[in-house]
Each structure stands twice: as structure tokens, then as C-alpha cells.
PDB file of C-alpha atoms and ligand atoms in Angstrom:
ATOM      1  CA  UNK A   1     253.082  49.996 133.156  1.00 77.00           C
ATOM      2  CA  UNK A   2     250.950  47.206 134.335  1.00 91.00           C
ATOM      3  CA  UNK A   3     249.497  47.386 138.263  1.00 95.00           C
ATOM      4  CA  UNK A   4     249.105  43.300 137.606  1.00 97.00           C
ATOM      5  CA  UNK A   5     252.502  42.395 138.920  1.00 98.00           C
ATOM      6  CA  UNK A   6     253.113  38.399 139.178  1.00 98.00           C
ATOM      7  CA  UNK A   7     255.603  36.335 140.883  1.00 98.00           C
ATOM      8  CA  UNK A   8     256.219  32.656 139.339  1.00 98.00           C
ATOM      9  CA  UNK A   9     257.016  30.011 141.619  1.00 98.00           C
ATOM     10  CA  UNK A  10     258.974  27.353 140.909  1.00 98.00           C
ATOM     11  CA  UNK A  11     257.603  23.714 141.639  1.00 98.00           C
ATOM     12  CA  UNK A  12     259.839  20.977 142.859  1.00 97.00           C
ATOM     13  CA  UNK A  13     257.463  18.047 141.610  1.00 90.00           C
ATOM     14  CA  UNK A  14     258.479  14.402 141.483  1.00 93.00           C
ATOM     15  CA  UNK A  15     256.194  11.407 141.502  1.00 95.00           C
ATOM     16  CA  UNK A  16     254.744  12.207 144.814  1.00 97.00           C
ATOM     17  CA  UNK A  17     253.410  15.121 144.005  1.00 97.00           C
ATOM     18  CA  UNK A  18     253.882  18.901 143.655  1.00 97.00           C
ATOM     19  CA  UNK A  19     255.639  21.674 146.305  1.00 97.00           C
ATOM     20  CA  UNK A  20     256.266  25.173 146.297  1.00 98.00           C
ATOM     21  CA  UNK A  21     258.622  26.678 148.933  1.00 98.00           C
ATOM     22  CA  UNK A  22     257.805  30.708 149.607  1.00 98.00           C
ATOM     23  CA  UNK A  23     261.114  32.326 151.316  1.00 98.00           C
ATOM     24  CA  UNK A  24     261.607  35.988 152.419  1.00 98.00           C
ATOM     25  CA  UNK A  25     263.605  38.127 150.561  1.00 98.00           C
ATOM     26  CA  UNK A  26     264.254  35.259 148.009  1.00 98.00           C
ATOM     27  CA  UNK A  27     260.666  34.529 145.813  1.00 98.00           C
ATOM     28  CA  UNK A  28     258.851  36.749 148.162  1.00 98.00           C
ATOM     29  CA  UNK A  29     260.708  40.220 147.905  1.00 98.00           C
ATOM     30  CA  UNK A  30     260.362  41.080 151.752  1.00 98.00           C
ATOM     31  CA  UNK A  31     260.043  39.742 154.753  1.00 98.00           C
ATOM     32  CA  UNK A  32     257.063  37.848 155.531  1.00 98.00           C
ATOM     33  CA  UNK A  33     255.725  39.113 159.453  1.00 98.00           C
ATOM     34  CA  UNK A  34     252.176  37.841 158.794  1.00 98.00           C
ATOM     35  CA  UNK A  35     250.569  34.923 156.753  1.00 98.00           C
ATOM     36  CA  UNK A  36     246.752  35.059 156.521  1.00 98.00           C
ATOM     37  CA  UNK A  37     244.440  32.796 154.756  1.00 98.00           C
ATOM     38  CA  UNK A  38     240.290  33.055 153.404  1.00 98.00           C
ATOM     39  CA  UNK A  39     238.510  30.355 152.658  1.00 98.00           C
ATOM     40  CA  UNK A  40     234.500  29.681 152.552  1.00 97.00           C
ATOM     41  CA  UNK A  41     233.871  32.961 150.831  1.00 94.00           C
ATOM     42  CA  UNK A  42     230.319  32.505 149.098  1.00 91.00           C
ATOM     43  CA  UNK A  43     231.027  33.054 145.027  1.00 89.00           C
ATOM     44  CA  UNK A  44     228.758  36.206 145.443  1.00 93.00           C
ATOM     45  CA  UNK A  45     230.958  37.288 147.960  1.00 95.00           C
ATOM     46  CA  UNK A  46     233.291  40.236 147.415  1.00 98.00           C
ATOM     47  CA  UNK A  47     236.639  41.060 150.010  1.00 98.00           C
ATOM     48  CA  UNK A  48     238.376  43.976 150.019  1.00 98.00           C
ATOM     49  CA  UNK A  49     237.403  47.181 149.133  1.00 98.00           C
ATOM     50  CA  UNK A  50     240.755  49.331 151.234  1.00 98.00           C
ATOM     51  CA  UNK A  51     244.072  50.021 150.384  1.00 98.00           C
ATOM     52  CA  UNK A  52     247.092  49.988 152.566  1.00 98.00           C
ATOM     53  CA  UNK A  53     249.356  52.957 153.391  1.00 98.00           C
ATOM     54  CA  UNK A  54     252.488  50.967 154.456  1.00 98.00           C
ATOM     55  CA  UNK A  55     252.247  47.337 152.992  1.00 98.00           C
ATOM     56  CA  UNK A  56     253.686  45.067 150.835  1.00 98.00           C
ATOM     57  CA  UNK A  57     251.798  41.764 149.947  1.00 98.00           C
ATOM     58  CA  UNK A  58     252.075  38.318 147.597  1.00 99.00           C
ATOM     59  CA  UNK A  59     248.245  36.591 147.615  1.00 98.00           C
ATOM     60  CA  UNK A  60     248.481  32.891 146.508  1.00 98.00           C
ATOM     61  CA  UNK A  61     245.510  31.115 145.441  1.00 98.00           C
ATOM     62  CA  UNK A  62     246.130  27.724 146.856  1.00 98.00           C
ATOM     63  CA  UNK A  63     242.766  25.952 145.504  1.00 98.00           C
ATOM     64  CA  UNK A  64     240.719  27.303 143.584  1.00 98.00           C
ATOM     65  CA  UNK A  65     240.150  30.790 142.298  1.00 98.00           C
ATOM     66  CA  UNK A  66     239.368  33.970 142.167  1.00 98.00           C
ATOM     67  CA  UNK A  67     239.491  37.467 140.796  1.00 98.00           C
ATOM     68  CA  UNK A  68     241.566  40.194 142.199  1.00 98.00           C
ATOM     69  CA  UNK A  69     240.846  44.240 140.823  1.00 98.00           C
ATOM     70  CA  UNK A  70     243.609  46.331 141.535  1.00 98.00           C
ATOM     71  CA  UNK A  71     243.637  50.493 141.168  1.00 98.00           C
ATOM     72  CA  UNK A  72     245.904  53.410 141.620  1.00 97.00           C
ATOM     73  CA  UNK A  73     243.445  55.743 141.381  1.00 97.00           C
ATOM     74  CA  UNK A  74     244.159  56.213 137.647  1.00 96.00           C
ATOM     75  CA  UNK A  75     243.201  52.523 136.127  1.00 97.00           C
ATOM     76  CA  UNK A  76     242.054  49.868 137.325  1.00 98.00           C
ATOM     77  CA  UNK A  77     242.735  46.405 136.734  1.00 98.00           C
ATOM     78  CA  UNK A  78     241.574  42.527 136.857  1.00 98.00           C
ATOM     79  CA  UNK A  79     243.486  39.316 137.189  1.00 98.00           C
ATOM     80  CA  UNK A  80     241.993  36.098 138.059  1.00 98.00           C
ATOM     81  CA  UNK A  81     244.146  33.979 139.839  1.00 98.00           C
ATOM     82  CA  UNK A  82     243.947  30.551 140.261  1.00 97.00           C
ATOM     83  CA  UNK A  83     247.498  28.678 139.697  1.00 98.00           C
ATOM     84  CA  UNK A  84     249.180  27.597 142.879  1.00 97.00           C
ATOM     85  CA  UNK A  85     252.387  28.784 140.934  1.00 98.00           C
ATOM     86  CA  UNK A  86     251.796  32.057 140.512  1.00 98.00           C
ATOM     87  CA  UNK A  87     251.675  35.081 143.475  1.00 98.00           C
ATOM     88  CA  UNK A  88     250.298  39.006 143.088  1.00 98.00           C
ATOM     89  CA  UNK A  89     252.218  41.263 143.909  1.00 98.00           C
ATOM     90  CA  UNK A  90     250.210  44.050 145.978  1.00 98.00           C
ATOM     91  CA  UNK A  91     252.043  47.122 147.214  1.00 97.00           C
ATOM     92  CA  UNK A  92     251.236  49.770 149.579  1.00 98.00           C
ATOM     93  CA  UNK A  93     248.728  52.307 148.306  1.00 97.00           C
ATOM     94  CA  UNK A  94     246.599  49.776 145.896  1.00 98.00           C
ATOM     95  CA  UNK A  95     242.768  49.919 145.853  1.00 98.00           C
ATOM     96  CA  UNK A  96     242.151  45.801 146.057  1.00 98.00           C
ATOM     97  CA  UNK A  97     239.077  43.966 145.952  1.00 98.00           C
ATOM     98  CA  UNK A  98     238.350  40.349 145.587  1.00 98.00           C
ATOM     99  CA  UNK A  99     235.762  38.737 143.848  1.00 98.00           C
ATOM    100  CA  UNK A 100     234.071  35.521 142.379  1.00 97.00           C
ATOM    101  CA  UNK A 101     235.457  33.046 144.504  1.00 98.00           C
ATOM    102  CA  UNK A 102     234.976  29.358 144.105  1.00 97.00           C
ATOM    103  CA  UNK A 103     233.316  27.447 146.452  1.00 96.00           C
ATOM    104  CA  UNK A 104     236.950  26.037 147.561  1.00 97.00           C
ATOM    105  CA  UNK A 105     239.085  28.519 147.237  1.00 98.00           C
ATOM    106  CA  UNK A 106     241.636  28.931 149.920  1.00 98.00           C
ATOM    107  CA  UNK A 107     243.822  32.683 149.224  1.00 98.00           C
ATOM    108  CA  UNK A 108     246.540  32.647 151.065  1.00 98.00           C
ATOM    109  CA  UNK A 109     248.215  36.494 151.758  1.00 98.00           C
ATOM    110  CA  UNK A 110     251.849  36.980 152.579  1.00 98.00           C
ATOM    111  CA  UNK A 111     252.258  40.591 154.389  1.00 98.00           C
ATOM    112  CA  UNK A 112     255.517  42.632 155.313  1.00 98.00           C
ATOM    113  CA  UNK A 113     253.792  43.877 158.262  1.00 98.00           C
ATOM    114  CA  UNK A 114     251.797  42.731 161.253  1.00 98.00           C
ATOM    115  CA  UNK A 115     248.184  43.484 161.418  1.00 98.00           C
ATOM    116  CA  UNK A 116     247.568  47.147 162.219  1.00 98.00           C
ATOM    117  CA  UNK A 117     244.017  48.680 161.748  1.00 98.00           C
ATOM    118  CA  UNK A 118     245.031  52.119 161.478  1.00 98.00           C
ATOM    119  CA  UNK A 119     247.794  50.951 158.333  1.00 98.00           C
ATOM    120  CA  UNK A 120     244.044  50.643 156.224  1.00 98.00           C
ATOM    121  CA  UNK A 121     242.268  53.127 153.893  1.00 98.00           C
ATOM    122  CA  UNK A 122     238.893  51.664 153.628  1.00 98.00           C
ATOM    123  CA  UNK A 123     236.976  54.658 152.262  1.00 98.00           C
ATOM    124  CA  UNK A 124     237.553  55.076 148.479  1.00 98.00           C
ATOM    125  CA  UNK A 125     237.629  58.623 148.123  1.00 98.00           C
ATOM    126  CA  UNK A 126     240.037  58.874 151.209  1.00 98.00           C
ATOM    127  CA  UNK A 127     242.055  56.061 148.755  1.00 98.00           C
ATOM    128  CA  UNK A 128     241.612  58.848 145.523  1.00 98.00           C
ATOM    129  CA  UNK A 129     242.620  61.705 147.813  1.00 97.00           C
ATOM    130  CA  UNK A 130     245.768  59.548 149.219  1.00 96.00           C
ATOM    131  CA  UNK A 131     247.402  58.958 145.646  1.00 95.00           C
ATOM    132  CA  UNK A 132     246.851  62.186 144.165  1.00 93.00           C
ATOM    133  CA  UNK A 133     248.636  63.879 147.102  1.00 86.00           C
ATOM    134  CA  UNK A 134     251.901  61.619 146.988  1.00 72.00           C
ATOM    135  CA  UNK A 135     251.583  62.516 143.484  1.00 68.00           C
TER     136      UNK A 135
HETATM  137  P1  TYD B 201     239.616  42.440 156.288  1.00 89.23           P
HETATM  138  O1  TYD B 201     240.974  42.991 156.079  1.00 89.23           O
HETATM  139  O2  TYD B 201     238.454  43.376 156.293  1.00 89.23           O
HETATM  140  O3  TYD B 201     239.342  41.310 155.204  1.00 89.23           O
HETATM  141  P2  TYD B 201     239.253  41.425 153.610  1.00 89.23           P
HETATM  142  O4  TYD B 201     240.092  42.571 153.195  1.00 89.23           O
HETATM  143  O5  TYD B 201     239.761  40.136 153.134  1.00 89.23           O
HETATM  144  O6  TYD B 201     237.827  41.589 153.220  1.00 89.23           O
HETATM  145  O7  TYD B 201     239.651  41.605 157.617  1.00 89.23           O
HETATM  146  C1  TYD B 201     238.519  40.928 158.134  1.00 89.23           C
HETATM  147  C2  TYD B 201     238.616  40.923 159.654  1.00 89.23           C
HETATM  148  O8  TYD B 201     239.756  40.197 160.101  1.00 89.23           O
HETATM  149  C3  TYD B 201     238.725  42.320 160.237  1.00 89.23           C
HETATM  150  O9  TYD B 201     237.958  42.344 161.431  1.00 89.23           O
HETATM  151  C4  TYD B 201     240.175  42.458 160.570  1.00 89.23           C
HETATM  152  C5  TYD B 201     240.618  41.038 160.880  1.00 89.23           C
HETATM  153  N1  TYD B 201     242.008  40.757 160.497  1.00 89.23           N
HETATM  154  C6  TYD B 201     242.944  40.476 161.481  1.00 89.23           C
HETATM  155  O10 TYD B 201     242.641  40.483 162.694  1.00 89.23           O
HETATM  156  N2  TYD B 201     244.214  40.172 161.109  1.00 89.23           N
HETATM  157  C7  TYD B 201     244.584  40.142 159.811  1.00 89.23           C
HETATM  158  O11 TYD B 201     245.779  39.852 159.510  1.00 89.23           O
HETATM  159  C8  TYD B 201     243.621  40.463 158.780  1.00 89.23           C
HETATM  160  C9  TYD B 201     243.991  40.451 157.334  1.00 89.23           C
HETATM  161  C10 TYD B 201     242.346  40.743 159.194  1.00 89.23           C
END
């Protein structure tokens, strides 16, 4: 089964232009306690690099792009997003990191949780060790 799991938005567009409309529970399978955004990340940049014990997440690329790699600890895999229309899916216990962004890329994250430090696995063998012992 693919980790790469995508959410398509509609888009209500008319003449005046395009709009997507994110609600909890409905296009965004939780409910949303947090909404972050990055923007100015330099393209040789990379974000990331931890996993999350206890949260769910939908990134958006609202302009421009970038790459996402996702792992389980058994594959990895790479998805560049950069389609207003379209969210990733990230669940808890995912390896993420975020590369080659565009010079104006703004990601916007959706999170089920508030921001807790201590909900982060930033080491990647702590990450490896995690997974194999839910496993
Ligand atoms: P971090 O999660 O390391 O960013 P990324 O995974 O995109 O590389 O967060 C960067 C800093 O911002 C770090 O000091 C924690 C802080 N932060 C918050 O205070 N609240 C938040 O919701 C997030 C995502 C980060």
C-alpha cells in the first residue's frame, strides 16, 4: 500500500477566480486544532527530518512547490506537491522531510493537535526503533 496518501479538493471557480474551502471532519478527516504555514524556505533548504507519535496532518501547497519524502521505516517515498487542489495526508508515526522548495512557496499544514514538543521524534533511529516496536 502506498504511504503517498492524497486528498482532492474540490474548487468552486467562477469568473472571479478560484476557492477551496478546507472543513474538519468533512475534506479534512479530523479536526483541525492548529494551522501552520512556511514560506521563504531557500530551494536548498530541507524541513523536517522527525516524525510524530500522536498526529494527524493534511500539508497544502498553496504557491508553489515542493517535495515531500515520507517513510515507515520500511520504504520510503517522494511526492512533489504543488497543486492548490490537492492535500497529503501525514499520519502519526511518518518519517517526513521537505525539500526543494520554490522560491514562493507557501505550505500550509493542517494538524489534529496543538503544538507539543515532546509529541516529536526527531532522531531517526529513535523513529526506526518506534515502528518496529508497535510492530
Ligand atoms: P519544526 O517543526 O522544526 O519545523 P519543520 O518541521 O518544518 O522543519 O518547527 C520550527 C520551529 O517552530 C521550532 O522551534 C518549533 C516551532 N513551532 C511552533 O512553535 N509551533 C508549531 O506549530 C510548529 C510546527 C513549530
Amino acid at each position: 500500500m502506498s504511504l503517498i496518501k492524497t486528498i482532492e479538493f474540490d474548487v468552486l471557480g467562477d469568473e472571479r477566480g478560484s476557492l477551496i474551502s478546507l472543513e474538519q471532519n468533512r475534506n479534512i478527516p479530523f479536526d483541525i486544532k492548529r494551522v501552520y504555514y512556511i514560506f521563504d524556505s531557500a530551494e536548498d533548504i530541507s524541513r523536517g527530518f522527525h516524525a510524530h507519535k500522536d498526529l494527524q496532518q493534511v500539508a497544502i501547497c498553496v504557491k508553489g512547490s515542493c517535495r515531500f519524502i515520507l517513510d515507515d521505516g520500511k520504504s520510503r517515498e517522494s511526492i512533489v506537491l504543488g497543486a492548490q487542489n490537492i492535500g497529503l495526508y501525514i499520519d502519526s508515526n511518518k518519517w517526513r522531510e521537505m525539500h526543494d522548495f520554490s522560491e514562493d512557496c507557501v505550505l500550509m499544514v493542517l494538524a489534529s493537535e496543538t503544538y507539543d514538543e515532546a509529541d516529536y521524534i526527531r532522531d531517526y533511529d529513535d523513529f526506526i526503533k518506534a515502528v518496529n516496536h508497535d510492530s
